[in-house]
């Protein structure tokens, strides 16, 4: 079998790459796929925390490339889902500890045994980014409806387009706040898609549940009642090729708005 | 009951706020416009030196046929729908006489033949700058724009000239 290698990247830090990796990975595994998450943020690892696996890590990606252990030994199985494994980043080293060729080699080995290999990319466009992208053939560009995040996403898209190995890239819009969009204080999903002219794979609403789920080391896709969790599950389905409509994130309307709506409807009938 | 009044008061207040906001440009529109501009600059990765060179070469080329106001010549990238376009605004003082142009071109051809040996060394440099320009397909449009603009602006500038006289 040949698995798909997808890099999750953004350029700007703090837009939710790691949260996205953890959630999409968990959702794909829950749907029955064999998934490996690779944390390439060497020196600043966090994916282990979001999955609640920080106490189980013995070997890291640097141990694998420096041949202190076999690749299989460094894969940490998730607590709940045996389909999901993590290859952690080293915390005490830096991005130069791994080369592009080495990462590509690791991805190629994992492709033979897993359905999906998700590569969590560090912020920036330097070696860490180049490493993370090296083994991937697809990319998910995470951004938020903020100017700096969109600008950085545009830069990343330019770099991805220049890479022959990347066959396709999709946009994931994170931390969307429908009430701010409605009041015209924030760029809408359509605005961002138009500016970046990229295909959308998901829209994730801002959700305080993300904070509590991170604190517990439990990805929010495991929470069936969460809207953000639902949005991430939909992203996973779209990755698997299902045609899932985007969630309607508009807030339930107030009393006045309902009356106004009623009048406009009546007006239309008359 | 008190809550109801407070609620109503807020609704009235927010209604007035909304109508006030309509006059001003929304934060979203400001963000979109600023972003579009900055991305345009980001996407054109030509250095000021190269832009200057392109500008000078265009002036040299067009000066064969037109008398231009070189100081006011304006060259910049703009976003047209999904496509980036090179916009040229060239104030034309007057179009040259055909005989004048032909004489200039003939003189130039004769000059090129003489200088051919000297120019061989420089030709490498010229090739490089050509490559840079070819990276942007849109530069092709510049010629279209360049030929459009003078026609439009010609009469205007002519009249200005006459007034000055």
Coordinates of C-alpha atoms in Angstrom, one line a residue:
Chain A
X1 CA 0.0 0.0 0.0
X2 CA 1.0 3.6 -0.4
X3 CA -0.2 6.1 2.2
X4 CA -0.7 9.8 1.6
X5 CA 1.8 12.2 3.1
X6 CA 0.1 15.5 4.0
X7 CA 2.1 18.4 5.5
X8 CA 0.2 20.8 7.8
X9 CA 1.8 24.3 7.5
X10 CA 1.0 28.0 7.9
X11 CA 4.0 30.3 7.9
X12 CA 2.8 32.2 10.9
X13 CA 3.0 30.7 14.3
X14 CA 0.0 30.3 16.7
X15 CA -2.7 29.9 14.0
X16 CA -3.4 26.2 15.0
X17 CA -1.1 23.9 13.0
X18 CA -0.5 21.6 15.9
X19 CA -4.1 21.6 17.0
X20 CA -5.2 20.9 13.4
X21 CA -2.7 18.0 13.1
X22 CA -3.8 16.4 16.3
X23 CA -7.5 16.7 15.5
X24 CA -7.4 15.6 11.8
X25 CA -5.0 12.8 12.8
X26 CA -7.4 11.6 15.5
X27 CA -10.5 11.9 13.3
X28 CA -8.8 10.0 10.5
X29 CA -7.8 7.2 12.9
X30 CA -11.3 7.1 14.4
X31 CA -12.7 6.6 10.9
X32 CA -10.5 3.4 10.7
X33 CA -7.4 4.6 8.9
X34 CA -3.9 3.8 10.1
X35 CA -2.3 7.2 10.8
X36 CA 1.1 8.5 11.9
X37 CA 1.6 12.0 13.1
X38 CA 5.1 13.4 12.7
X39 CA 6.1 16.4 14.8
X40 CA 8.9 18.2 12.9
X41 CA 9.1 21.2 15.3
X42 CA 12.4 20.1 16.7
X43 CA 13.3 22.1 19.8
X44 CA 9.7 23.3 20.3
X45 CA 7.7 20.1 20.4
X46 CA 4.0 20.2 21.4
X47 CA 2.1 17.7 19.5
X48 CA 2.8 15.1 22.3
X49 CA 1.1 17.5 24.8
X50 CA -2.1 17.9 22.6
X51 CA -2.4 14.2 22.4
X52 CA -1.7 13.6 26.1
X53 CA 1.3 11.4 25.2
X54 CA 4.1 13.5 26.7
X55 CA 4.9 10.9 29.4
X56 CA 5.2 8.0 26.9
X57 CA 7.9 9.3 24.6
X58 CA 11.2 7.4 24.8
X59 CA 12.7 7.9 21.3
X60 CA 12.3 10.9 19.0
X61 CA 12.8 11.6 15.3
X62 CA 16.4 12.6 15.9
X63 CA 17.1 9.2 17.6
X64 CA 15.7 7.6 14.4
X65 CA 17.9 9.5 12.0
X66 CA 21.0 9.1 14.2
X67 CA 20.2 5.4 14.3
X68 CA 19.9 5.0 18.1
X69 CA 16.6 3.2 17.5
X70 CA 14.5 1.7 14.8
X71 CA 11.7 3.7 13.3
X72 CA 9.1 1.3 14.7
X73 CA 10.4 1.8 18.2
X74 CA 10.0 5.5 18.1
X75 CA 6.3 5.4 17.1
X76 CA 4.2 6.0 20.2
X77 CA 0.7 4.5 20.1
X78 CA -2.2 6.7 21.2
X79 CA -3.9 6.0 24.5
X80 CA -7.4 5.4 23.0
X81 CA -6.9 4.6 19.4
X82 CA -4.4 1.9 18.4
X83 CA -4.7 3.2 14.7
X84 CA -2.9 6.4 15.7
X85 CA 0.8 6.8 16.3
X86 CA 3.1 9.7 17.0
X87 CA 6.7 10.2 16.0
X88 CA 7.8 13.0 18.4
X89 CA 10.3 15.8 17.8
X90 CA 13.4 16.0 20.0
X91 CA 13.1 18.8 22.5
X92 CA 16.8 19.4 23.2
X93 CA 18.0 19.8 19.6
X94 CA 17.4 22.2 16.7
X95 CA 16.0 22.0 13.1
X96 CA 19.4 21.2 11.6
X97 CA 19.5 17.8 13.4
X98 CA 17.4 16.4 10.5
X99 CA 17.9 16.8 6.8
X100 CA 15.3 16.9 4.0
X101 CA 16.6 13.6 2.6
X102 CA 16.2 12.0 6.0
X103 CA 12.7 13.2 6.5
X104 CA 11.7 12.1 3.0
X105 CA 13.2 8.7 3.8
X106 CA 11.2 8.3 7.0
X107 CA 8.0 9.3 5.1
X108 CA 8.7 6.8 2.3
X109 CA 9.1 4.0 4.9
X110 CA 5.9 4.9 6.7
X111 CA 3.9 5.2 3.5
X112 CA 4.3 1.4 3.1
X113 CA 2.5 0.6 6.3
X114 CA 0.1 3.5 7.0
X115 CA -2.8 5.2 5.2
X116 CA -2.0 8.7 6.3
X117 CA 1.2 10.4 7.4
X118 CA 0.5 13.9 8.7
X119 CA 3.5 16.1 9.1
X120 CA 3.2 19.0 11.6
X121 CA 5.4 21.8 10.3
X122 CA 7.1 24.4 12.4
X123 CA 6.3 28.1 11.9
X124 CA 8.6 30.0 9.5
X125 CA 9.9 29.3 6.0
X126 CA 13.4 28.2 6.9
X127 CA 14.9 24.8 7.2
X128 CA 12.2 23.4 9.5
X129 CA 9.6 24.2 6.8
X130 CA 11.8 22.8 4.0
X131 CA 12.3 19.6 6.0
X132 CA 8.6 19.1 6.8
X133 CA 7.6 19.6 3.1
X134 CA 10.3 17.3 1.7
X135 CA 8.4 14.0 2.0
X136 CA 4.9 15.3 1.4
X137 CA 2.8 15.3 -1.8
X138 CA -0.1 17.2 -0.3
X139 CA -0.4 20.2 1.9
X140 CA -3.0 21.9 4.2
X141 CA -2.3 25.6 4.7
X142 CA -3.8 26.7 8.0
X143 CA -4.7 30.4 8.4
X144 CA -7.0 32.6 10.4
X145 CA -9.0 35.6 9.1
X146 CA -6.3 38.0 10.3
X147 CA -4.2 40.1 8.0
X148 CA -0.8 38.8 9.2
X149 CA -1.9 35.1 9.0
X150 CA -3.3 35.6 5.5
X151 CA -0.2 37.3 4.3
X152 CA 2.0 34.6 5.6
X153 CA -0.3 31.9 4.1
X154 CA 0.1 33.7 0.8
X155 CA 3.9 33.4 1.1
X156 CA 3.6 29.7 2.0
X157 CA 1.3 29.1 -1.0
X158 CA 3.9 30.7 -3.3
X159 CA 6.6 28.4 -1.9
X160 CA 4.4 25.3 -2.2
X161 CA 3.5 26.1 -5.8
X162 CA 7.2 26.2 -6.6
X163 CA 7.7 22.7 -5.2
X164 CA 7.2 19.9 -7.8
X165 CA 6.6 17.2 -5.2
X166 CA 3.5 19.0 -3.8
X167 CA 0.7 17.9 -6.0
X168 CA -2.1 19.8 -4.3
X169 CA -2.7 22.2 -1.4
X170 CA -5.9 23.2 0.4
X171 CA -6.8 26.0 2.8
X172 CA -8.1 25.5 6.3
X173 CA -9.5 28.6 7.9
X174 CA -9.2 28.4 11.7
X175 CA -10.6 30.5 14.6
X176 CA -13.4 31.9 12.6
X177 CA -15.7 34.2 14.6
X178 CA -19.1 34.4 13.0
X179 CA -20.4 37.3 15.2
X180 CA -17.4 39.4 14.2
X181 CA -17.9 38.5 10.5
X182 CA -21.6 39.4 10.7
X183 CA -20.8 42.8 12.2
X184 CA -18.2 43.4 9.3
X185 CA -15.4 43.6 11.8
X186 CA -13.6 40.5 10.5
X187 CA -12.8 39.2 7.1
X188 CA -15.2 36.5 6.0
X189 CA -14.4 33.1 4.8
X190 CA -15.2 34.2 1.2
X191 CA -12.9 37.2 1.6
X192 CA -9.9 35.0 2.6
X193 CA -10.6 32.4 -0.1
X194 CA -10.8 35.2 -2.8
X195 CA -7.6 36.9 -1.6
X196 CA -5.6 33.7 -1.5
X197 CA -7.5 32.1 -4.4
X198 CA -7.1 28.6 -2.9
X199 CA -9.5 25.7 -2.5
X200 CA -11.0 25.4 1.0
X201 CA -10.9 22.1 2.9
X202 CA -12.4 23.3 6.2
X203 CA -13.7 26.2 8.3
X204 CA -13.2 25.8 12.1
X205 CA -15.1 28.2 14.4
X206 CA -13.3 29.7 17.4
X207 CA -14.2 27.5 20.3
X208 CA -13.2 27.8 24.0
X209 CA -13.4 24.1 24.1
X210 CA -10.1 24.0 22.3
X211 CA -8.4 25.4 25.4
X212 CA -9.9 22.9 27.8
X213 CA -9.2 20.0 25.4
X214 CA -5.6 21.1 25.1
X215 CA -5.3 21.3 28.9
X216 CA -6.6 17.7 29.1
X217 CA -4.5 16.4 26.3
X218 CA -7.6 15.2 24.5
X219 CA -8.3 16.4 20.9
X220 CA -11.6 18.1 20.5
X221 CA -12.8 15.7 17.8
X222 CA -13.5 13.2 20.6
X223 CA -16.1 15.6 22.0
X224 CA -19.2 14.8 20.0
X225 CA -21.0 18.0 21.1
X226 CA -18.4 20.5 20.1
X227 CA -18.9 22.5 16.9
X228 CA -15.1 22.8 16.3
X229 CA -14.9 19.0 16.8
X230 CA -17.6 18.5 14.2
X231 CA -15.8 20.9 11.8
X232 CA -12.5 18.9 12.2
X233 CA -14.4 15.6 11.7
X234 CA -15.8 17.1 8.4
X235 CA -12.2 18.0 7.3
X236 CA -11.1 14.4 7.8
X237 CA -14.1 13.2 5.8
X238 CA -13.2 15.6 3.0
X239 CA -9.6 14.3 3.0
X240 CA -11.0 10.8 2.6
X241 CA -12.8 12.0 -0.5
X242 CA -16.3 12.5 0.9
X243 CA -18.3 15.5 -0.3
X244 CA -19.4 17.2 3.0
X245 CA -21.1 20.6 3.0
X246 CA -19.5 23.3 5.1
X247 CA -21.1 24.0 8.5
X248 CA -23.4 26.9 8.9
X249 CA -21.6 28.9 11.6
X250 CA -24.0 31.8 11.8
X251 CA -25.1 32.4 15.3
X252 CA -28.7 31.7 16.3
X253 CA -30.5 35.0 15.7
X254 CA -31.9 37.3 18.4
X255 CA -35.6 38.2 18.8
X256 CA -35.4 41.5 16.8
X257 CA -33.5 39.8 13.9
X258 CA -36.2 37.1 13.7
X259 CA -38.9 39.7 13.4
X260 CA -36.9 41.5 10.8
X261 CA -36.5 38.3 8.9
X262 CA -40.2 37.6 9.1
X263 CA -41.0 41.0 7.6
X264 CA -38.5 40.6 4.7
X265 CA -40.1 37.2 4.0
X266 CA -43.6 38.7 4.0
X267 CA -42.4 41.5 1.8
X268 CA -41.1 39.0 -0.7
X269 CA -44.5 37.3 -0.8
X270 CA -46.5 40.5 -1.3
Chain B
X1 CA -39.4 44.1 33.8
X2 CA -36.2 46.0 34.5
X3 CA -34.3 43.6 32.4
X4 CA -36.7 44.0 29.5
X5 CA -36.2 47.8 29.5
X6 CA -32.4 47.5 29.7
X7 CA -32.5 45.1 26.8
X8 CA -34.7 47.4 24.8
X9 CA -32.4 50.3 25.6
X10 CA -29.4 48.4 24.3
X11 CA -31.3 47.4 21.1
X12 CA -32.1 51.0 20.4
X13 CA -28.5 52.0 21.1
X14 CA -27.1 49.4 18.9
X15 CA -29.5 50.4 16.1
X16 CA -28.1 53.9 16.2
X17 CA -24.5 52.5 16.3
X18 CA -25.2 50.4 13.3
X19 CA -26.5 53.3 11.2
X20 CA -23.4 55.3 12.2
X21 CA -21.1 52.5 11.2
X22 CA -22.6 52.3 7.7
X23 CA -21.1 55.7 6.8
X24 CA -17.6 54.6 7.7
X25 CA -15.6 51.9 6.0
X26 CA -15.9 48.7 8.0
X27 CA -12.8 47.1 9.7
X28 CA -13.3 44.2 7.3
X29 CA -13.1 46.3 4.2
X30 CA -10.0 48.1 5.5
X31 CA -8.3 44.8 6.2
X32 CA -9.2 43.4 2.7
X33 CA -8.0 46.5 0.9
X34 CA -4.7 46.7 2.9
X35 CA -4.1 43.0 2.4
X36 CA -4.7 43.1 -1.3
X37 CA -2.2 46.0 -1.7
X38 CA 0.5 44.4 0.5
X39 CA 0.1 41.0 -1.2
X40 CA 0.6 42.7 -4.6
X41 CA 3.9 44.1 -3.4
X42 CA 4.9 40.7 -1.9
X43 CA 4.1 38.8 -5.0
X44 CA 6.2 41.1 -7.3
X45 CA 9.6 40.1 -6.1
X46 CA 11.5 42.4 -8.4
X47 CA 14.0 44.6 -6.6
X48 CA 13.9 48.4 -6.9
X49 CA 17.1 48.2 -9.0
X50 CA 15.5 45.9 -11.5
X51 CA 12.4 48.0 -11.6
X52 CA 14.5 51.0 -12.3
X53 CA 16.2 49.3 -15.1
X54 CA 13.0 48.1 -16.7
X55 CA 11.7 51.7 -16.4
X56 CA 14.8 53.1 -18.1
X57 CA 14.7 50.6 -20.9
X58 CA 11.0 51.3 -21.5
X59 CA 11.8 55.1 -21.6
X60 CA 14.6 54.5 -24.1
X61 CA 12.3 52.4 -26.3
X62 CA 9.3 54.7 -26.3
X63 CA 11.5 57.8 -26.7
X64 CA 12.3 56.7 -30.2
X65 CA 8.7 57.4 -31.2
X66 CA 7.3 59.8 -28.6
X67 CA 8.6 62.8 -26.7
X68 CA 7.8 61.9 -23.1
X69 CA 7.8 63.6 -19.8
X70 CA 10.2 61.2 -18.2
X71 CA 9.9 62.6 -14.7
X72 CA 6.1 61.9 -14.5
X73 CA 6.3 58.4 -16.0
X74 CA 4.7 56.0 -13.5
X75 CA 5.2 52.3 -13.4
X76 CA 3.6 50.0 -10.9
X77 CA 1.8 46.6 -10.4
X78 CA -1.9 46.4 -9.8
X79 CA -4.3 43.6 -9.2
X80 CA -6.9 43.1 -12.0
X81 CA -9.3 40.4 -10.9
X82 CA -7.1 37.3 -10.5
X83 CA -4.4 38.6 -12.7
X84 CA -1.5 40.9 -11.9
X85 CA -1.1 43.7 -14.3
X86 CA 1.7 46.2 -14.9
X87 CA 0.2 49.6 -15.2
X88 CA 2.1 52.3 -17.1
X89 CA 1.1 55.9 -17.1
X90 CA 3.2 57.9 -19.6
X91 CA 2.6 61.6 -20.1
X92 CA 3.2 62.3 -23.8
X93 CA 4.4 65.7 -24.8
X94 CA 4.0 65.0 -28.5
X95 CA 4.3 62.2 -31.0
X96 CA 7.4 62.6 -33.2
X97 CA 7.1 63.2 -36.9
X98 CA 7.4 60.1 -39.0
X99 CA 10.4 61.4 -40.8
X100 CA 12.1 62.2 -37.5
X101 CA 11.5 58.7 -36.2
X102 CA 12.8 57.1 -39.4
X103 CA 15.9 59.2 -39.4
X104 CA 16.5 58.2 -35.7
X105 CA 16.0 54.5 -36.4
X106 CA 18.3 54.6 -39.4
X107 CA 21.0 56.4 -37.4
X108 CA 20.6 53.8 -34.7
X109 CA 21.0 50.9 -37.1
X110 CA 24.1 52.4 -38.6
X111 CA 25.4 53.0 -35.0
X112 CA 24.7 49.4 -34.0
X113 CA 26.7 48.1 -36.9
X114 CA 29.7 50.2 -35.9
X115 CA 29.4 49.4 -32.2
X116 CA 28.7 45.7 -32.6
X117 CA 32.2 44.7 -31.5
X118 CA 32.1 46.8 -28.4
X119 CA 28.6 45.7 -27.3
X120 CA 29.4 42.0 -27.3
X121 CA 30.7 42.2 -23.7
X122 CA 27.7 43.9 -22.4
X123 CA 25.2 41.5 -24.1
X124 CA 25.6 39.0 -21.3
X125 CA 24.2 41.4 -18.8
X126 CA 21.3 42.2 -21.0
X127 CA 20.4 38.5 -21.3
X128 CA 20.1 38.3 -17.5
X129 CA 17.7 41.2 -17.2
X130 CA 15.6 39.6 -19.9
X131 CA 15.3 36.4 -17.9
X132 CA 14.1 38.3 -14.9
X133 CA 11.4 40.0 -16.9
X134 CA 10.3 36.8 -18.6
X135 CA 9.5 35.3 -15.2
X136 CA 6.5 37.5 -15.1
X137 CA 4.3 36.7 -18.0
X138 CA 2.3 39.7 -17.2
X139 CA 5.0 42.0 -18.4
X140 CA 3.7 41.2 -21.8
X141 CA 0.7 43.2 -20.9
X142 CA 2.9 46.2 -20.3
X143 CA 3.3 46.7 -23.9
X144 CA -0.4 46.7 -24.5
X145 CA -0.9 49.2 -21.7
X146 CA 2.0 51.3 -22.9
X147 CA 0.5 51.6 -26.3
X148 CA -2.9 52.3 -24.9
X149 CA -2.0 55.0 -22.5
X150 CA -0.2 57.5 -24.8
X151 CA -3.2 57.6 -27.1
X152 CA -5.5 58.5 -24.2
X153 CA -3.3 61.0 -22.7
X154 CA -2.0 62.7 -25.8
X155 CA -4.7 65.3 -26.4
X156 CA -4.7 66.3 -22.8
X157 CA -1.0 66.9 -22.6
X158 CA -1.0 68.7 -26.0
X159 CA -3.5 71.2 -24.7
X160 CA -1.5 71.8 -21.6
X161 CA 1.5 72.5 -23.8
X162 CA -0.3 75.0 -25.8
X163 CA -1.5 76.8 -22.7
X164 CA 2.0 77.1 -21.5
X165 CA 3.1 78.6 -24.8

